[in-house]
Every structure is written in structure tokens, then in C-alpha cells.
């Protein structure tokens, strides 16, 4: 299972990449494997304010719809149009082209409190 | 397993094959092995295999079997020659569907019914309540392991395993002996593709599953089974059929014989035919790409009135668009009628279409 060491993770299987005050969010390799074939991604509206833990996007497989939660509080600044057009990117490149949304975080330091790769690895094993 | 779930005799093989197991209708069943999309495609293009050991088998035997079954079932068993089967319904007095099933005639006075897993007890109880003296009933559901082998290459897989045994024609049944084992094969399925349902003694099931897989059938779970049947517009009892809905309302009048004489529920069906329906099951297909439709999502008229809910829905893997079924008031059932499906507050336009949603390549036999 691929768990990049430069990302942060939360217990609902989202990953966060922080660059300045912008956080890019997607779902982990483990999550995509559990969900299997992603056939639809519902992106959040740009400008929406979300709190940590809010259902923010939806990823759907043939069988089920799964909420994607905001791993951190902030404002949605972008949704990934590529996963909307080609939802399978969430499966094939979960940490790259399969990112789901970007947000401007309120408190960049809060990202540091999320799990690191080792802690996430421990959680899923 | 210390749960209340029922376990199929094939469970150890599923686990060995890497299945993701889930509770389904009281059973612990494989929902998928690798990918619902891959399993779905395998059945449409090649051949897949499903565990159907959870389904029930009821044997009806005796001099009075034909006449009695024709009072218990909505279709006409008198039309069946030995070796033939038909889709039929067990109805309650209100014409509601207790179960949809396939009934095979094996001999003049012997019938074999294959029924839904979740309804075995109700079916058997209902039949036993009405059982006359000249008919014997046996619930053989625990005795059999079942495999559905489905897809354009299903017959080739059979030929590989059973040299010299000819598959029965469509809807037919064959009981045969192979290396001392009693086996039953029925040329039917729930996918729209060519294929058969294969029954062996429960204890031999695991070896047969492995043998079919070795002969080329891809293991498929309930996820693909559901998307395949829904592309064909086949109903799932408990979702699309219930004891409060009749086969006429479900659009399945073709499988009901109102002319054969009396049967339980017939009066209600005749009245519906004469007086017309208030609601009917329709197929709905998205006009554009959208979030997968799922059961219980609200169906609205274009002016925003809730007119029903989806009883089944899926993103069709063959068509890559949303499809579903709903009971709608008659004014919304005309082909081409546009409605909206509410997905978490977003509305996706769909239109009433003819079933099946997907047309498989022509079958043999």
C-alpha cells in the first residue's frame, strides 16, 4: 500500500498536501482500493467554508456513495475538473492526478496535528 | 463466524479467491473479487461465475402437482413439457408478489422450483399451507450448492468440463450423473447473457467452483450480479417486487396467464387489467452524465413534485450512464416522459425508456 511520507492523513482516509496556506486533498491508496472502481466524483462548490470533519465531496463506486471529509478547516478554492471528467483517476493515481479539491486553510499549523505516514500505516494495518 | 448470518458452502473458496464478503439478505456473500466493472464486463464479453447457493430449491411431486401448481402460480405450468421451465410468480390473495421464481417440469408429475434466498421460508410455508394430499413438497435448499455461469463463453466452459453432455435449450433443465454425482443444470440466468445455473450436492460445491474457474469462468460477486440484472430490467424481489405490488404493476403481465383458470390473486389482476392501473414500474435513464442513481432516491416531475422513488438504480457499466426503475403514477409512464432524480439535492434529468436498458448480443439455443 502506497503511503507517501511527505503527506498528512486523517482517520477517514483523506490525505493532505500543504503548500503555503493551500492544502490539496484526496483519498488514500488504501481508501481507493477499499472503494474500488470510482465512477463519479461530486466536487464541493468553490468559496464554500468548511470545518474539519464536514462532508465536503462525494466519491461513488458502482455499489456505494462515500462522503469525503474536510481534513482541516478552511475555504474551498478549487475542485479537480479532471476527476469529474475521469473519476477512475482516483483509483489509478490517488496522490497525483486523482486529487479532489484544494482549500485555503485557516490554520496551517493544524495540518501538523494530522497523522504522518507512519501513524496512518499503523492505523490501517 | 459467530454472527447470525447464513453461510454458503463455497465460502472458503471465496476467501481463497480474495472476495470481499458482505451481509446480503441474511447471507454472508461475496460482493466482488477484484472490481465490479471488470466482473460485469467479463459476463458481457466472456464468462463469469456467481455463487447462487443461497437460492432455494423446492421439489413438488405427485399426481396432483400440475393442477395444484396452476392454482398456486400465476404462469401456466401446463404449457411445460418435461425438461422445460418458465418464470412465474407466487402471489398472495391481493395479487401481491410473495416471490418470483423459475419452475421447471422434470417429469409429468415432478417439478423443481428455484426461488429467492430471502423468501425460501415464506415460499415453503405458503405452499405447505395450501398443500393437497396428492402432492408432496420438499425444501431441498440446504442440500444444493449453486453456481450461475453466465456469458457468451458459458457453453464453451460447460463443454470443457462435461464432454458429451449437451446443455438443455433456453429455460430447460437437465438432471444428469457425472462420475457418480447427481447434478442439475438449468439454461437460465439473471444477466441477459447465455448461461446456466448449475446445482451440485452442497459438499461438492467448492470443488465445482474451482473447476469452473480453472475452465475459464471469472469469479463475480453480487455487485456485478445487480448491475447486470438491472441493465436487463430484471426485477429484484424485495426492491422492485413486494407483497403490495402485482406483476401487472411491475410490467410482467407476460408471465401471468389469466386464461388458464383460477389461481391465487387472479381476481385482483383481472380487475387491474379491466379498470386500469394507478401506477406502473418504468425504466428511467439519465439524459446526461450524473451521480449514480440508487434505490430510494426521490423521483420528481419537472415542476418539482415528488412522484415516486427509485426501487433500483445503478450507473450502468455497459452504458456508462445512470439507469433505474421506479413505480410512477400512470401519467408519467409514457415512453420519453422526462422526470428528475434527486441525488443529495441535485436534480438529474432522466427519461422513461423501454426495458431492457442494454441489449446483449443474440444468444444461442
CSV table of C-alpha atoms in Angstrom, one decimal:
chain,number,residue,atom,x,y,z
A,1,UNK,CA,0.0,0.0,0.0
A,2,UNK,CA,1.5,3.3,-1.1
A,3,UNK,CA,1.6,5.9,1.7
A,4,UNK,CA,3.9,8.9,0.7
A,5,UNK,CA,5.9,10.2,3.6
A,6,UNK,CA,5.5,13.9,2.7
A,7,UNK,CA,1.7,13.9,3.2
A,8,UNK,CA,-0.5,14.1,6.3
A,9,UNK,CA,-3.5,11.8,6.8
A,10,UNK,CA,-6.7,11.7,8.8
A,11,UNK,CA,-8.7,8.7,10.1
A,12,UNK,CA,-11.3,9.0,7.4
A,13,UNK,CA,-8.6,8.2,4.8
A,14,UNK,CA,-8.1,11.6,3.2
A,15,UNK,CA,-4.6,12.8,2.6
A,16,UNK,CA,-3.4,16.5,2.7
A,17,UNK,CA,-0.5,18.2,0.9
A,18,UNK,CA,0.2,21.6,2.3
A,19,UNK,CA,1.9,24.2,0.2
A,20,UNK,CA,1.9,27.6,1.9
A,21,UNK,CA,-1.6,28.0,3.1
A,22,UNK,CA,-3.1,25.9,0.4
A,23,UNK,CA,-4.0,22.3,1.1
A,24,UNK,CA,-4.6,19.8,-1.6
A,25,UNK,CA,-6.9,16.9,-0.5
A,26,UNK,CA,-7.5,13.5,-2.0
A,27,UNK,CA,-8.2,9.9,-0.7
A,28,UNK,CA,-5.5,7.4,0.1
A,29,UNK,CA,-4.4,4.4,-1.9
A,30,UNK,CA,-5.9,2.3,0.8
A,31,UNK,CA,-9.3,4.1,0.5
A,32,UNK,CA,-9.4,3.8,-3.3
A,33,UNK,CA,-8.7,0.1,-3.0
A,34,UNK,CA,-11.5,-0.4,-0.5
A,35,UNK,CA,-14.0,1.7,-2.5
A,36,UNK,CA,-12.9,0.1,-5.8
A,37,UNK,CA,-13.9,1.4,-9.2
A,38,UNK,CA,-14.7,5.1,-8.7
A,39,UNK,CA,-17.4,6.1,-11.2
A,40,UNK,CA,-18.4,9.5,-10.0
A,41,UNK,CA,-16.9,12.4,-8.0
A,42,UNK,CA,-19.1,15.2,-6.7
A,43,UNK,CA,-16.9,18.3,-6.1
A,44,UNK,CA,-17.5,21.0,-3.5
A,45,UNK,CA,-18.6,24.5,-4.5
A,46,UNK,CA,-15.7,26.9,-4.8
A,47,UNK,CA,-15.9,29.5,-2.0
A,48,UNK,CA,-17.6,27.2,0.5
A,49,UNK,CA,-16.3,27.4,4.1
A,50,UNK,CA,-15.8,24.0,5.6
A,51,UNK,CA,-14.9,22.9,9.1
A,52,UNK,CA,-12.7,19.9,9.8
A,53,UNK,CA,-14.8,16.8,9.6
A,54,UNK,CA,-17.5,18.3,7.3
A,55,UNK,CA,-18.7,16.1,4.5
A,56,UNK,CA,-17.2,18.0,1.6
A,57,UNK,CA,-17.1,15.8,-1.5
A,58,UNK,CA,-18.7,12.5,-2.6
A,59,UNK,CA,-16.9,9.6,-4.2
A,60,UNK,CA,-19.1,6.9,-5.7
A,61,UNK,CA,-18.3,3.4,-6.8
A,62,UNK,CA,-20.9,1.2,-8.6
A,63,UNK,CA,-22.0,-0.1,-5.2
A,64,UNK,CA,-21.9,2.9,-2.8
A,65,UNK,CA,-21.6,6.6,-2.3
A,66,UNK,CA,-18.9,7.7,0.2
A,67,UNK,CA,-18.5,11.1,1.8
A,68,UNK,CA,-15.1,12.7,1.7
A,69,UNK,CA,-14.5,14.9,4.7
A,70,UNK,CA,-12.6,18.1,5.1
A,71,UNK,CA,-9.4,17.1,6.9
A,72,UNK,CA,-8.9,20.7,8.0
A,73,UNK,CA,-10.9,23.9,8.3
A,74,UNK,CA,-10.8,26.5,5.5
A,75,UNK,CA,-12.3,27.7,2.2
A,76,UNK,CA,-12.7,25.6,-0.9
A,77,UNK,CA,-10.7,27.3,-3.7
A,78,UNK,CA,-10.7,24.6,-6.4
A,79,UNK,CA,-12.2,21.3,-7.4
A,80,UNK,CA,-10.3,19.0,-9.7
A,81,UNK,CA,-12.2,19.1,-13.0
A,82,UNK,CA,-10.1,16.1,-14.2
A,83,UNK,CA,-11.6,13.7,-11.7
A,84,UNK,CA,-15.0,14.9,-12.5
A,85,UNK,CA,-14.4,14.0,-16.2
A,86,UNK,CA,-12.4,10.8,-15.4
A,87,UNK,CA,-13.3,9.5,-12.0
A,88,UNK,CA,-11.0,6.5,-12.4
A,89,UNK,CA,-8.0,8.8,-11.8
A,90,UNK,CA,-8.9,8.4,-8.1
A,91,UNK,CA,-8.1,4.8,-8.4
A,92,UNK,CA,-5.1,5.0,-10.8
A,93,UNK,CA,-3.3,8.0,-9.3
A,94,UNK,CA,-4.8,8.7,-5.9
A,95,UNK,CA,-1.9,11.0,-4.8
A,96,UNK,CA,-1.4,12.7,-8.1
A,97,UNK,CA,-3.9,13.4,-10.9
A,98,UNK,CA,-6.6,11.9,-8.6
A,99,UNK,CA,-6.6,14.8,-6.1
A,100,UNK,CA,-10.2,16.0,-5.3
A,101,UNK,CA,-10.1,19.6,-4.0
A,102,UNK,CA,-7.9,22.4,-2.8
A,103,UNK,CA,-8.6,24.6,0.2
A,104,UNK,CA,-7.1,27.7,1.8
A,105,UNK,CA,-6.5,26.6,5.3
A,106,UNK,CA,-7.3,28.8,8.3
A,107,UNK,CA,-4.5,27.4,10.5
A,108,UNK,CA,-1.6,25.8,8.6
A,109,UNK,CA,-0.2,24.5,11.9
A,110,UNK,CA,-3.3,22.4,12.4
A,111,UNK,CA,-2.2,20.2,9.5
A,112,UNK,CA,0.8,19.2,11.5
A,113,UNK,CA,-1.5,17.6,14.0
A,114,UNK,CA,-2.9,15.2,11.5
A,115,UNK,CA,-1.3,11.7,11.2
A,116,UNK,CA,2.0,11.3,9.5
A,117,UNK,CA,2.6,8.3,7.1
A,118,UNK,CA,3.8,6.0,9.9
A,119,UNK,CA,0.8,6.7,12.1
A,120,UNK,CA,-1.6,6.2,9.1
A,121,UNK,CA,0.2,3.0,8.2
A,122,UNK,CA,-0.2,1.8,11.8
A,123,UNK,CA,-3.9,2.7,11.7
A,124,UNK,CA,-4.8,0.7,8.6
A,125,UNK,CA,-2.7,-2.4,9.4
B,1,UNK,CA,-18.2,-16.8,12.4
B,2,UNK,CA,-20.3,-16.1,15.4
B,3,UNK,CA,-22.9,-14.0,13.7
B,4,UNK,CA,-26.5,-14.7,12.7
B,5,UNK,CA,-25.7,-14.8,9.0
B,6,UNK,CA,-26.1,-17.9,6.9
B,7,UNK,CA,-23.0,-19.2,5.2
B,8,UNK,CA,-22.7,-20.7,1.7
B,9,UNK,CA,-20.9,-24.0,1.3
B,10,UNK,CA,-18.5,-22.1,-1.0
B,11,UNK,CA,-17.3,-19.5,1.5
B,12,UNK,CA,-13.8,-20.9,1.9
B,13,UNK,CA,-13.2,-20.7,-1.8
B,14,UNK,CA,-14.5,-17.1,-2.0
B,15,UNK,CA,-12.0,-16.1,0.7
B,16,UNK,CA,-9.2,-18.0,-1.1
B,17,UNK,CA,-10.1,-16.1,-4.3
B,18,UNK,CA,-9.9,-12.8,-2.5
B,19,UNK,CA,-13.6,-11.9,-2.3
B,20,UNK,CA,-14.8,-9.0,-0.4
B,21,UNK,CA,-17.6,-10.6,1.7
B,22,UNK,CA,-20.7,-8.7,2.9
B,23,UNK,CA,-24.1,-9.5,4.5
B,24,UNK,CA,-26.8,-9.8,1.9
B,25,UNK,CA,-30.4,-10.8,2.7
B,26,UNK,CA,-29.3,-12.7,5.8
B,27,UNK,CA,-26.4,-14.4,4.0
B,28,UNK,CA,-22.6,-13.7,4.1
B,29,UNK,CA,-21.8,-13.4,0.4
B,30,UNK,CA,-19.1,-12.1,-2.0
B,31,UNK,CA,-19.9,-8.6,-3.3
B,32,UNK,CA,-16.9,-8.6,-5.5
B,33,UNK,CA,-13.5,-10.1,-6.0
B,34,UNK,CA,-11.4,-7.5,-7.9
B,35,UNK,CA,-13.7,-5.0,-9.4
B,36,UNK,CA,-17.4,-4.8,-10.2
B,37,UNK,CA,-16.7,-3.1,-13.5
B,38,UNK,CA,-14.3,-5.9,-14.6
B,39,UNK,CA,-16.6,-8.7,-13.4
B,40,UNK,CA,-19.6,-7.0,-15.2
B,41,UNK,CA,-17.5,-6.8,-18.4
B,42,UNK,CA,-16.4,-10.4,-18.1
B,43,UNK,CA,-20.0,-11.6,-18.1
B,44,UNK,CA,-20.9,-9.3,-21.1
B,45,UNK,CA,-17.9,-10.3,-23.1
B,46,UNK,CA,-16.6,-13.7,-21.9
B,47,UNK,CA,-17.9,-15.7,-18.9
B,48,UNK,CA,-18.3,-15.1,-15.2
B,49,UNK,CA,-19.4,-17.3,-12.3
B,50,UNK,CA,-21.6,-16.4,-9.4
B,51,UNK,CA,-22.3,-18.3,-6.2
B,52,UNK,CA,-26.1,-18.8,-6.0
B,53,UNK,CA,-26.0,-21.4,-3.2
B,54,UNK,CA,-28.2,-19.0,-1.1
B,55,UNK,CA,-31.1,-19.5,-3.6
B,56,UNK,CA,-33.7,-22.1,-2.7
B,57,UNK,CA,-34.9,-25.3,-4.3
B,58,UNK,CA,-38.3,-26.7,-3.7
B,59,UNK,CA,-39.4,-30.0,-5.3
B,60,UNK,CA,-43.1,-30.6,-5.9
B,61,UNK,CA,-44.1,-34.1,-6.6
B,62,UNK,CA,-47.3,-36.1,-7.1
B,63,UNK,CA,-50.3,-36.9,-9.3
B,64,UNK,CA,-52.0,-33.6,-8.4
B,65,UNK,CA,-48.8,-31.4,-8.9
B,66,UNK,CA,-49.7,-29.8,-12.2
B,67,UNK,CA,-53.3,-28.8,-11.3
B,68,UNK,CA,-52.3,-27.6,-7.8
B,69,UNK,CA,-49.3,-25.5,-9.1
B,70,UNK,CA,-51.6,-23.9,-11.6
B,71,UNK,CA,-53.7,-22.6,-8.7
B,72,UNK,CA,-50.6,-21.5,-6.7
B,73,UNK,CA,-48.6,-19.9,-9.5
B,74,UNK,CA,-49.5,-17.1,-11.9
B,75,UNK,CA,-48.0,-18.6,-15.1
B,76,UNK,CA,-49.3,-21.8,-16.7
B,77,UNK,CA,-47.3,-24.9,-15.9
B,78,UNK,CA,-49.5,-27.0,-18.1
B,79,UNK,CA,-47.6,-25.4,-21.0
B,80,UNK,CA,-44.3,-27.0,-19.8
B,81,UNK,CA,-43.1,-30.3,-21.4
B,82,UNK,CA,-40.7,-32.4,-19.2
B,83,UNK,CA,-37.3,-30.6,-19.3
B,84,UNK,CA,-38.8,-27.1,-19.8
B,85,UNK,CA,-39.0,-24.2,-17.3
B,86,UNK,CA,-40.8,-20.8,-17.0
B,87,UNK,CA,-40.6,-17.6,-15.0
B,88,UNK,CA,-43.6,-17.4,-12.7
B,89,UNK,CA,-44.9,-15.8,-9.5
B,90,UNK,CA,-46.2,-17.0,-6.2
B,91,UNK,CA,-48.9,-14.4,-5.3
B,92,UNK,CA,-50.9,-13.6,-2.2
B,93,UNK,CA,-54.7,-13.1,-2.2
B,94,UNK,CA,-54.2,-9.4,-3.0
B,95,UNK,CA,-52.2,-10.3,-6.2
B,96,UNK,CA,-49.0,-9.1,-4.5
B,97,UNK,CA,-45.8,-11.0,-5.2
B,98,UNK,CA,-44.6,-13.3,-2.4
B,99,UNK,CA,-41.8,-14.5,-4.8
B,100,UNK,CA,-40.7,-14.6,-8.3
B,101,UNK,CA,-39.2,-17.9,-9.3
B,102,UNK,CA,-38.4,-20.3,-12.1
B,103,UNK,CA,-40.4,-23.5,-12.2
B,104,UNK,CA,-39.1,-26.5,-14.2
B,105,UNK,CA,-41.1,-29.6,-15.1
B,106,UNK,CA,-38.8,-32.6,-14.7
B,107,UNK,CA,-41.5,-35.2,-15.4
B,108,UNK,CA,-45.2,-35.3,-15.8
B,109,UNK,CA,-45.8,-35.1,-12.0
B,110,UNK,CA,-42.5,-33.7,-10.8
B,111,UNK,CA,-41.5,-30.0,-10.7
B,112,UNK,CA,-38.3,-28.2,-9.4
B,113,UNK,CA,-38.6,-24.6,-8.3
B,114,UNK,CA,-35.7,-22.2,-7.9
B,115,UNK,CA,-36.6,-19.4,-5.5
B,116,UNK,CA,-35.1,-16.3,-4.0
B,117,UNK,CA,-32.8,-16.8,-1.0
B,118,UNK,CA,-34.6,-14.3,1.2
B,119,UNK,CA,-38.0,-15.9,0.5
B,120,UNK,CA,-37.3,-19.6,1.0
B,121,UNK,CA,-39.2,-19.9,4.3
B,122,UNK,CA,-42.2,-17.8,3.2
B,123,UNK,CA,-42.5,-19.6,0.0
B,124,UNK,CA,-42.3,-23.0,1.6
B,125,UNK,CA,-44.7,-22.0,4.4
B,126,UNK,CA,-47.2,-20.6,1.8
B,127,UNK,CA,-47.0,-23.8,-0.3
B,128,UNK,CA,-47.3,-26.1,2.7
B,129,UNK,CA,-50.4,-24.2,3.9
B,130,UNK,CA,-52.2,-24.9,0.7
B,131,UNK,CA,-50.7,-28.4,0.1
B,132,UNK,CA,-53.3,-31.1,-1.0
B,133,UNK,CA,-52.9,-34.8,-0.2
B,134,UNK,CA,-51.8,-35.9,-3.6
B,135,UNK,CA,-48.8,-33.6,-3.7
B,136,UNK,CA,-45.5,-33.9,-1.8
B,137,UNK,CA,-43.3,-30.9,-1.1
B,138,UNK,CA,-39.6,-30.9,-0.2
B,139,UNK,CA,-37.5,-28.0,0.7
B,140,UNK,CA,-34.1,-29.0,-0.7
B,141,UNK,CA,-32.4,-25.6,-0.3
B,142,UNK,CA,-29.8,-26.8,2.2
B,143,UNK,CA,-28.8,-29.8,0.0
B,144,UNK,CA,-27.6,-27.9,-3.0
B,145,UNK,CA,-24.7,-25.7,-3.9
B,146,UNK,CA,-25.5,-23.4,-6.8
B,147,UNK,CA,-23.4,-21.7,-9.4
B,148,UNK,CA,-24.6,-19.3,-12.1
B,149,UNK,CA,-22.2,-19.5,-15.1
B,150,UNK,CA,-23.0,-16.5,-17.4
B,151,UNK,CA,-21.6,-15.0,-20.6
B,152,UNK,CA,-21.1,-15.7,-24.3
B,153,UNK,CA,-18.5,-18.4,-23.4
B,154,UNK,CA,-20.6,-20.1,-20.7
B,155,UNK,CA,-21.5,-23.0,-23.1
B,156,UNK,CA,-17.8,-23.5,-24.0
B,157,UNK,CA,-16.9,-23.7,-20.4
B,158,UNK,CA,-19.5,-26.4,-19.8
B,159,UNK,CA,-18.3,-28.4,-22.8
B,160,UNK,CA,-14.8,-28.3,-21.4
B,161,UNK,CA,-16.0,-29.8,-18.1
B,162,UNK,CA,-18.7,-32.2,-19.3
B,163,UNK,CA,-17.6,-33.9,-22.5
B,164,UNK,CA,-20.6,-35.4,-24.3
B,165,UNK,CA,-23.3,-33.7,-22.1
B,166,UNK,CA,-25.5,-31.4,-24.1
B,167,UNK,CA,-26.7,-28.3,-22.3
B,168,UNK,CA,-30.5,-28.1,-22.3
B,169,UNK,CA,-32.1,-25.4,-24.5
B,170,UNK,CA,-33.0,-22.0,-23.2
B,171,UNK,CA,-35.2,-22.3,-20.0
B,172,UNK,CA,-34.6,-26.0,-20.0
B,173,UNK,CA,-33.5,-28.3,-17.2
B,174,UNK,CA,-31.2,-31.4,-17.3
B,175,UNK,CA,-30.6,-33.7,-14.3
B,176,UNK,CA,-27.6,-35.9,-15.1
B,177,UNK,CA,-25.0,-38.1,-13.4
B,178,UNK,CA,-21.3,-37.3,-13.7
B,179,UNK,CA,-18.7,-39.6,-12.0
B,180,UNK,CA,-21.4,-40.8,-9.6
B,181,UNK,CA,-22.6,-37.3,-8.7
B,182,UNK,CA,-26.2,-36.1,-9.3
B,183,UNK,CA,-26.1,-32.7,-11.0
B,184,UNK,CA,-28.7,-30.3,-12.3
B,185,UNK,CA,-28.2,-27.7,-15.0
B,186,UNK,CA,-30.8,-25.1,-16.0
B,187,UNK,CA,-30.3,-22.9,-19.0
B,188,UNK,CA,-31.2,-19.6,-17.5
B,189,UNK,CA,-29.7,-16.8,-15.5
B,190,UNK,CA,-30.1,-13.2,-14.3
B,191,UNK,CA,-27.8,-11.4,-16.6
B,192,UNK,CA,-29.3,-11.4,-20.1
B,193,UNK,CA,-26.4,-13.4,-21.4
B,194,UNK,CA,-26.3,-17.0,-22.4
B,195,UNK,CA,-25.6,-19.3,-19.5
B,196,UNK,CA,-26.9,-21.7,-16.9
B,197,UNK,CA,-27.5,-22.3,-13.3
B,198,UNK,CA,-25.6,-25.4,-12.1
B,199,UNK,CA,-26.5,-27.3,-8.9
B,200,UNK,CA,-24.5,-30.0,-7.1
B,201,UNK,CA,-24.6,-31.6,-3.7
B,202,UNK,CA,-23.5,-28.8,-1.2
B,203,UNK,CA,-20.4,-30.8,-0.2
B,204,UNK,CA,-19.2,-30.9,-3.8
B,205,UNK,CA,-19.8,-27.1,-4.4
B,206,UNK,CA,-16.3,-25.9,-3.6
B,207,UNK,CA,-14.6,-28.3,-6.0
B,208,UNK,CA,-17.1,-27.3,-8.8
B,209,UNK,CA,-16.5,-23.6,-8.2
B,210,UNK,CA,-12.7,-24.2,-8.5
B,211,UNK,CA,-13.3,-26.4,-11.6
B,212,UNK,CA,-15.4,-23.8,-13.4
B,213,UNK,CA,-12.8,-21.1,-12.5
B,214,UNK,CA,-10.0,-23.3,-13.8
B,215,UNK,CA,-12.0,-23.8,-17.0
B,216,UNK,CA,-12.1,-20.0,-17.6
B,217,UNK,CA,-15.0,-18.5,-15.7
B,218,UNK,CA,-14.2,-15.3,-13.8
B,219,UNK,CA,-15.5,-15.2,-10.2
B,220,UNK,CA,-18.1,-12.5,-9.9
B,221,UNK,CA,-19.9,-11.1,-6.9
B,222,UNK,CA,-23.3,-9.7,-6.1
B,223,UNK,CA,-22.3,-6.2,-7.2
B,224,UNK,CA,-21.9,-7.2,-10.8
B,225,UNK,CA,-24.9,-9.5,-10.5
B,226,UNK,CA,-27.0,-6.5,-9.5
B,227,UNK,CA,-25.7,-4.2,-12.3
B,228,UNK,CA,-26.1,-7.0,-14.9
B,229,UNK,CA,-29.7,-7.7,-13.9
B,230,UNK,CA,-30.6,-4.1,-13.8
B,231,UNK,CA,-29.3,-3.4,-17.3
B,232,UNK,CA,-31.8,-6.0,-18.4
B,233,UNK,CA,-34.6,-4.5,-16.3
B,234,UNK,CA,-35.0,-7.8,-14.4
B,235,UNK,CA,-36.7,-7.2,-11.0
B,236,UNK,CA,-35.1,-8.0,-7.7
B,237,UNK,CA,-37.7,-9.2,-5.2
B,238,UNK,CA,-37.7,-7.0,-2.1
B,239,UNK,CA,-36.6,-4.0,-4.1
B,240,UNK,CA,-38.7,-4.0,-7.3
B,241,UNK,CA,-41.3,-6.6,-6.2
B,242,UNK,CA,-43.2,-6.9,-3.0
B,243,UNK,CA,-46.3,-8.3,-1.5
B,244,UNK,CA,-48.1,-5.0,-2.1
B,245,UNK,CA,-47.3,-4.8,-5.8
B,246,UNK,CA,-48.7,-7.1,-8.5
B,247,UNK,CA,-46.9,-8.5,-11.6
B,248,UNK,CA,-49.2,-6.3,-13.7
B,249,UNK,CA,-48.0,-3.2,-12.0
B,250,UNK,CA,-44.4,-4.5,-12.4
B,251,UNK,CA,-45.0,-4.7,-16.2
B,252,UNK,CA,-44.6,-8.5,-16.0
B,253,UNK,CA,-48.0,-9.5,-17.3
B,254,UNK,CA,-46.4,-11.6,-20.0
B,255,UNK,CA,-45.6,-14.2,-17.3
B,256,UNK,CA,-49.1,-14.3,-16.0
B,257,UNK,CA,-51.8,-16.5,-17.6
B,258,UNK,CA,-55.2,-15.1,-16.8
B,259,UNK,CA,-57.0,-17.5,-19.1
B,260,UNK,CA,-55.8,-20.8,-17.6
B,261,UNK,CA,-58.4,-20.9,-14.8
B,262,UNK,CA,-58.4,-19.7,-11.2
B,263,UNK,CA,-55.2,-19.1,-9.2
B,264,UNK,CA,-54.5,-17.1,-6.0
B,265,UNK,CA,-54.5,-13.4,-6.8
B,266,UNK,CA,-56.2,-13.7,-10.2
B,267,UNK,CA,-59.2,-11.6,-9.3
B,268,UNK,CA,-57.1,-8.7,-8.4
B,269,UNK,CA,-55.0,-8.9,-11.6
B,270,UNK,CA,-58.2,-9.2,-13.8
B,271,UNK,CA,-59.6,-6.1,-12.0
B,272,UNK,CA,-56.4,-4.2,-12.7
B,273,UNK,CA,-56.5,-5.2,-16.3
B,274,UNK,CA,-60.1,-4.1,-16.6
B,275,UNK,CA,-60.0,-0.9,-14.6
B,276,UNK,CA,-56.5,0.1,-15.4
B,277,UNK,CA,-53.6,0.8,-13.1
B,278,UNK,CA,-52.8,3.8,-10.9
B,279,UNK,CA,-49.0,3.2,-11.0
B,280,UNK,CA,-46.6,1.1,-13.0
B,281,UNK,CA,-42.9,0.2,-13.0
B,282,UNK,CA,-40.9,2.1,-15.5
B,283,UNK,CA,-37.3,2.2,-16.6
B,284,UNK,CA,-35.5,5.5,-16.3
B,285,UNK,CA,-32.3,6.5,-18.0
B,286,UNK,CA,-30.3,9.7,-17.4
B,287,UNK,CA,-30.2,12.2,-20.2
B,288,UNK,CA,-26.6,13.2,-19.3
B,289,UNK,CA,-23.8,12.1,-17.1
B,290,UNK,CA,-24.6,12.3,-13.5
B,291,UNK,CA,-24.2,10.9,-10.0
B,292,UNK,CA,-25.2,7.2,-9.9
B,293,UNK,CA,-28.9,6.8,-9.2
B,294,UNK,CA,-29.6,4.5,-6.2
B,295,UNK,CA,-32.7,2.9,-4.6
B,296,UNK,CA,-34.9,5.2,-2.5
B,297,UNK,CA,-33.8,8.4,-4.3
B,298,UNK,CA,-36.8,10.6,-5.0
B,299,UNK,CA,-38.2,10.9,-8.5
B,300,UNK,CA,-39.8,14.3,-9.2
B,301,UNK,CA,-41.8,15.7,-12.0
B,302,UNK,CA,-40.1,18.6,-13.9
B,303,UNK,CA,-42.2,21.0,-11.8
B,304,UNK,CA,-40.7,19.7,-8.6
B,305,UNK,CA,-43.5,17.4,-7.3
B,306,UNK,CA,-42.2,14.1,-5.7
B,307,UNK,CA,-44.0,11.4,-7.8
B,308,UNK,CA,-42.1,8.3,-6.5
B,309,UNK,CA,-38.8,6.8,-5.6
B,310,UNK,CA,-36.3,4.6,-7.3
B,311,UNK,CA,-36.7,0.9,-6.3
B,312,UNK,CA,-33.4,0.1,-8.0
B,313,UNK,CA,-30.7,2.3,-9.6
B,314,UNK,CA,-27.1,1.9,-10.8
B,315,UNK,CA,-24.6,3.5,-13.0
B,316,UNK,CA,-24.8,1.1,-15.9
B,317,UNK,CA,-21.3,-0.2,-16.6
B,318,UNK,CA,-22.2,-1.1,-20.2
B,319,UNK,CA,-23.9,2.2,-21.0
B,320,UNK,CA,-21.8,4.4,-18.6
B,321,UNK,CA,-25.0,6.3,-17.7
B,322,UNK,CA,-27.4,6.2,-14.8
B,323,UNK,CA,-30.3,3.7,-15.0
B,324,UNK,CA,-33.1,2.8,-12.6
B,325,UNK,CA,-36.6,1.7,-12.1
B,326,UNK,CA,-39.5,3.3,-10.2
B,327,UNK,CA,-43.2,2.9,-9.7
B,328,UNK,CA,-44.7,6.1,-11.1
B,329,UNK,CA,-48.3,7.4,-11.5
B,330,UNK,CA,-49.7,6.4,-14.9
B,331,UNK,CA,-49.4,10.0,-16.3
B,332,UNK,CA,-45.6,9.7,-16.0
B,333,UNK,CA,-45.2,6.3,-17.5
B,334,UNK,CA,-45.3,7.1,-21.2
B,335,UNK,CA,-42.0,6.4,-23.0
B,336,UNK,CA,-40.0,9.6,-23.4
B,337,UNK,CA,-41.5,11.3,-20.3
B,338,UNK,CA,-38.8,13.4,-18.6
B,339,UNK,CA,-38.5,13.4,-14.8
B,340,UNK,CA,-35.8,14.4,-12.3
B,341,UNK,CA,-34.0,12.2,-9.9
B,342,UNK,CA,-32.9,13.8,-6.7
B,343,UNK,CA,-29.4,12.9,-5.7
B,344,UNK,CA,-28.5,14.7,-2.4
B,345,UNK,CA,-30.4,17.8,-3.5
B,346,UNK,CA,-29.0,17.8,-7.0
B,347,UNK,CA,-31.5,17.0,-9.8
B,348,UNK,CA,-30.5,14.8,-12.7
B,349,UNK,CA,-32.9,14.6,-15.7
B,350,UNK,CA,-34.0,11.1,-16.8
B,351,UNK,CA,-36.5,9.9,-19.3
B,352,UNK,CA,-38.8,6.9,-19.3
B,353,UNK,CA,-37.3,4.3,-21.6
B,354,UNK,CA,-38.2,0.8,-22.8
B,355,UNK,CA,-36.5,-2.1,-21.0
B,356,UNK,CA,-34.1,-3.7,-21.3
B,357,UNK,CA,-31.7,-0.8,-21.0
B,358,UNK,CA,-29.0,-2.8,-22.6
B,359,UNK,CA,-29.4,-5.4,-25.4
B,360,UNK,CA,-26.9,-8.2,-25.2
B,361,UNK,CA,-25.6,-9.9,-28.4
B,362,UNK,CA,-28.0,-12.6,-29.7
B,363,UNK,CA,-27.9,-15.9,-27.7
B,364,UNK,CA,-27.5,-19.4,-28.9
B,365,UNK,CA,-30.2,-22.1,-28.4
